[in-house]
Tab-separated table of C-alpha atoms in Angstrom:
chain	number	residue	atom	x	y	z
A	23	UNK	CA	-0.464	13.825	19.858
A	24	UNK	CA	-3.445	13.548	17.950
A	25	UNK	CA	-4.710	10.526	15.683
A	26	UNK	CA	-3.427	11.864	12.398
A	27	UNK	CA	0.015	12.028	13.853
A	28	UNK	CA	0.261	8.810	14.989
A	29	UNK	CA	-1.204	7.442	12.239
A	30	UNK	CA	1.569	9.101	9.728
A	31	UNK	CA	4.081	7.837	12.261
A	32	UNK	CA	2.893	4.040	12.203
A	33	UNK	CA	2.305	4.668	8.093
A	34	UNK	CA	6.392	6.290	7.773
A	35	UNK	CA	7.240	3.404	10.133
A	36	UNK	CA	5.817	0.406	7.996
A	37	UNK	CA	7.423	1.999	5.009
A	38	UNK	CA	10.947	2.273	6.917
A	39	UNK	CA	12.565	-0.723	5.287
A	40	UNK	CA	14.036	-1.105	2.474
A	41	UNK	CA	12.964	-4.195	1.266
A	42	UNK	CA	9.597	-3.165	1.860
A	43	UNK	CA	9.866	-0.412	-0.175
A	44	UNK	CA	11.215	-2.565	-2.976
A	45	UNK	CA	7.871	-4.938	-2.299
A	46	UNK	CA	6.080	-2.113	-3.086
A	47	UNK	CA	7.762	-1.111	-5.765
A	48	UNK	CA	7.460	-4.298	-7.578
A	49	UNK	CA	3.404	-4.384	-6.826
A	50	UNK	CA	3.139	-1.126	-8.618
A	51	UNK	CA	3.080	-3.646	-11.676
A	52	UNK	CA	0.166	-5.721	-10.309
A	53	UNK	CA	-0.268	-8.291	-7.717
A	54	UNK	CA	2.269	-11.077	-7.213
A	55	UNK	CA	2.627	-14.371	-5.502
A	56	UNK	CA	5.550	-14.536	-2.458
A	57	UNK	CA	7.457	-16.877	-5.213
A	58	UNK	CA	7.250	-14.211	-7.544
A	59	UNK	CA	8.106	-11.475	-5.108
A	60	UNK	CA	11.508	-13.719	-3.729
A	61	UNK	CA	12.277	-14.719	-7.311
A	62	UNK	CA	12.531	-10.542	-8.268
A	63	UNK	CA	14.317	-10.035	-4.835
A	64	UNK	CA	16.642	-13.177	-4.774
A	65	UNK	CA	15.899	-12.799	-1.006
A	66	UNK	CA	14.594	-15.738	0.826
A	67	UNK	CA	10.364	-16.057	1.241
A	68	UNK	CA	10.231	-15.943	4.819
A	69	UNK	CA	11.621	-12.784	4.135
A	70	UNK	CA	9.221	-11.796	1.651
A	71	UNK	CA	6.248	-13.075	4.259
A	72	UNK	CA	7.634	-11.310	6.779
A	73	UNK	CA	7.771	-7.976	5.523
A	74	UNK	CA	4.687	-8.227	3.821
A	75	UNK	CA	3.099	-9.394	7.090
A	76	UNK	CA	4.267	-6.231	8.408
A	77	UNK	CA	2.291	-4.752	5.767
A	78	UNK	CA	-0.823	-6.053	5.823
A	79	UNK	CA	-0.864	-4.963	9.766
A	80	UNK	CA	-0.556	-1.755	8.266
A	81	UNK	CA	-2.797	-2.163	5.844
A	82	UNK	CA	-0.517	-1.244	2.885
A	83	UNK	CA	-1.195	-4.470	1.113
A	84	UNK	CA	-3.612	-7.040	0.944
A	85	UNK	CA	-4.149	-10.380	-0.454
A	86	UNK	CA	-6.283	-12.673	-1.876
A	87	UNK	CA	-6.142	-16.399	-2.253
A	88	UNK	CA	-6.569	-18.176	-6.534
A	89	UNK	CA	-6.275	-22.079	-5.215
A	90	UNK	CA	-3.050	-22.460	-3.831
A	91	UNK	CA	-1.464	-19.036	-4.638
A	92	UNK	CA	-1.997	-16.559	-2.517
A	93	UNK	CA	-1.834	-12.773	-4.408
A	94	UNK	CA	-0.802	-9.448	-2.716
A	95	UNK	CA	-1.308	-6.482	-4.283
A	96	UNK	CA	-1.120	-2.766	-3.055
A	97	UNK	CA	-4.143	-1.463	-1.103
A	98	UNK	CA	-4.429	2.251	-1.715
A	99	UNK	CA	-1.988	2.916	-4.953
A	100	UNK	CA	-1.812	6.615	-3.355
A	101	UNK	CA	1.016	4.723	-1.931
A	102	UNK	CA	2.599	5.359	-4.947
A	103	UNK	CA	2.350	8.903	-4.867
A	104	UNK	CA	4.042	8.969	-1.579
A	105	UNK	CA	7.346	7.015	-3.123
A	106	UNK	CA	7.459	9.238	-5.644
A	107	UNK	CA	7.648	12.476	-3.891
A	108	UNK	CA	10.162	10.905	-1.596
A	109	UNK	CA	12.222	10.024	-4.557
A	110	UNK	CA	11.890	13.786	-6.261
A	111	UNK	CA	13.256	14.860	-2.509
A	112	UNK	CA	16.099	12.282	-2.411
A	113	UNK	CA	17.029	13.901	-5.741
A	114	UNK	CA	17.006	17.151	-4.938
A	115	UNK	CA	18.948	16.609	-2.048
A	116	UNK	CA	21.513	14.786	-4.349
A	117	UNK	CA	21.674	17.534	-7.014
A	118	UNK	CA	22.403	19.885	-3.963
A	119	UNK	CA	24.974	17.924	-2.512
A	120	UNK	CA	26.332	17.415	-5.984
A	121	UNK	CA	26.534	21.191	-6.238
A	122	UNK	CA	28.170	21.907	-3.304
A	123	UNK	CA	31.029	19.310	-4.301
A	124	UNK	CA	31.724	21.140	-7.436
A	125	UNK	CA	32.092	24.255	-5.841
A	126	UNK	CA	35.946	25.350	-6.157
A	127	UNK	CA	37.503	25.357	-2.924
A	128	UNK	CA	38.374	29.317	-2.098
C-alpha cells in the first residue's frame, strides 16, 4: 500500500470512536479546556485526556497552554468537512432503510 492509504487508514482510525467524534464536535465551537470538554461530556477527564491524546498523535488537535489551562482546539477544520459528509451518508442510508420498511409486504 502506498502512503496515502495508510495515511487515510491511521486518519479513519483516530476518528473511530465515538467520543472522539463528539470531542470534535464540540471544538467546532472553538478551543476548550479538558474541564470544559468533561463538563459537556459528563464523562470523566482522564477520559477526555485520553482520547484527545490519541488525537494529538494524529495530529487532529492541538493545544496550547494560557497559565494553568491548557486549550485544544481542532488542527485542520477540513476535519469538519469530513463529519459532515459522513453524516449526509449516515442519512441517506437511514432514509433508505426507512423506505424499505414502509414498503407493503407483497
Amino acid at each position: 500500500m502506498g502512503a496515502l492509504h495508510d495515511f487515510k487508514a491511521e486518519l479513519f482510525k483516530a476518528l473511530g470512536h465515538p467520543l472522539r467524534l463528539r470531542i470534535l464536535e464540540l471544538l467546532r465551537t472553538g478551543e476548550k479546556t479538558v474541564g470544559e470538554l468533561q463538563r459537556l461530556l459528563m464523562v470523566e477527564a482522564s477520559s477526555v485526556s485520553q482520547q484527545l491524546a490519541v488525537m494529538r498523535a494524529h495530529h487532529l488537535v492541538e493545544s496550547r497552554k494560557q497559565g494553568t489551562n491548557v486549550f485544544y482546539s481542532v488542527k485542520d477544520p477540513l476535519i469538519f468537512d469530513l463529519m459532515d459528509t459522513a453524516r449526509t451518508i449516515f442519512e441517506n442510508q437511514l432514509a433508505t432503510w426507512v423506505s424499505v420498511l414502509d414498503e407493503p409486504e407483497s
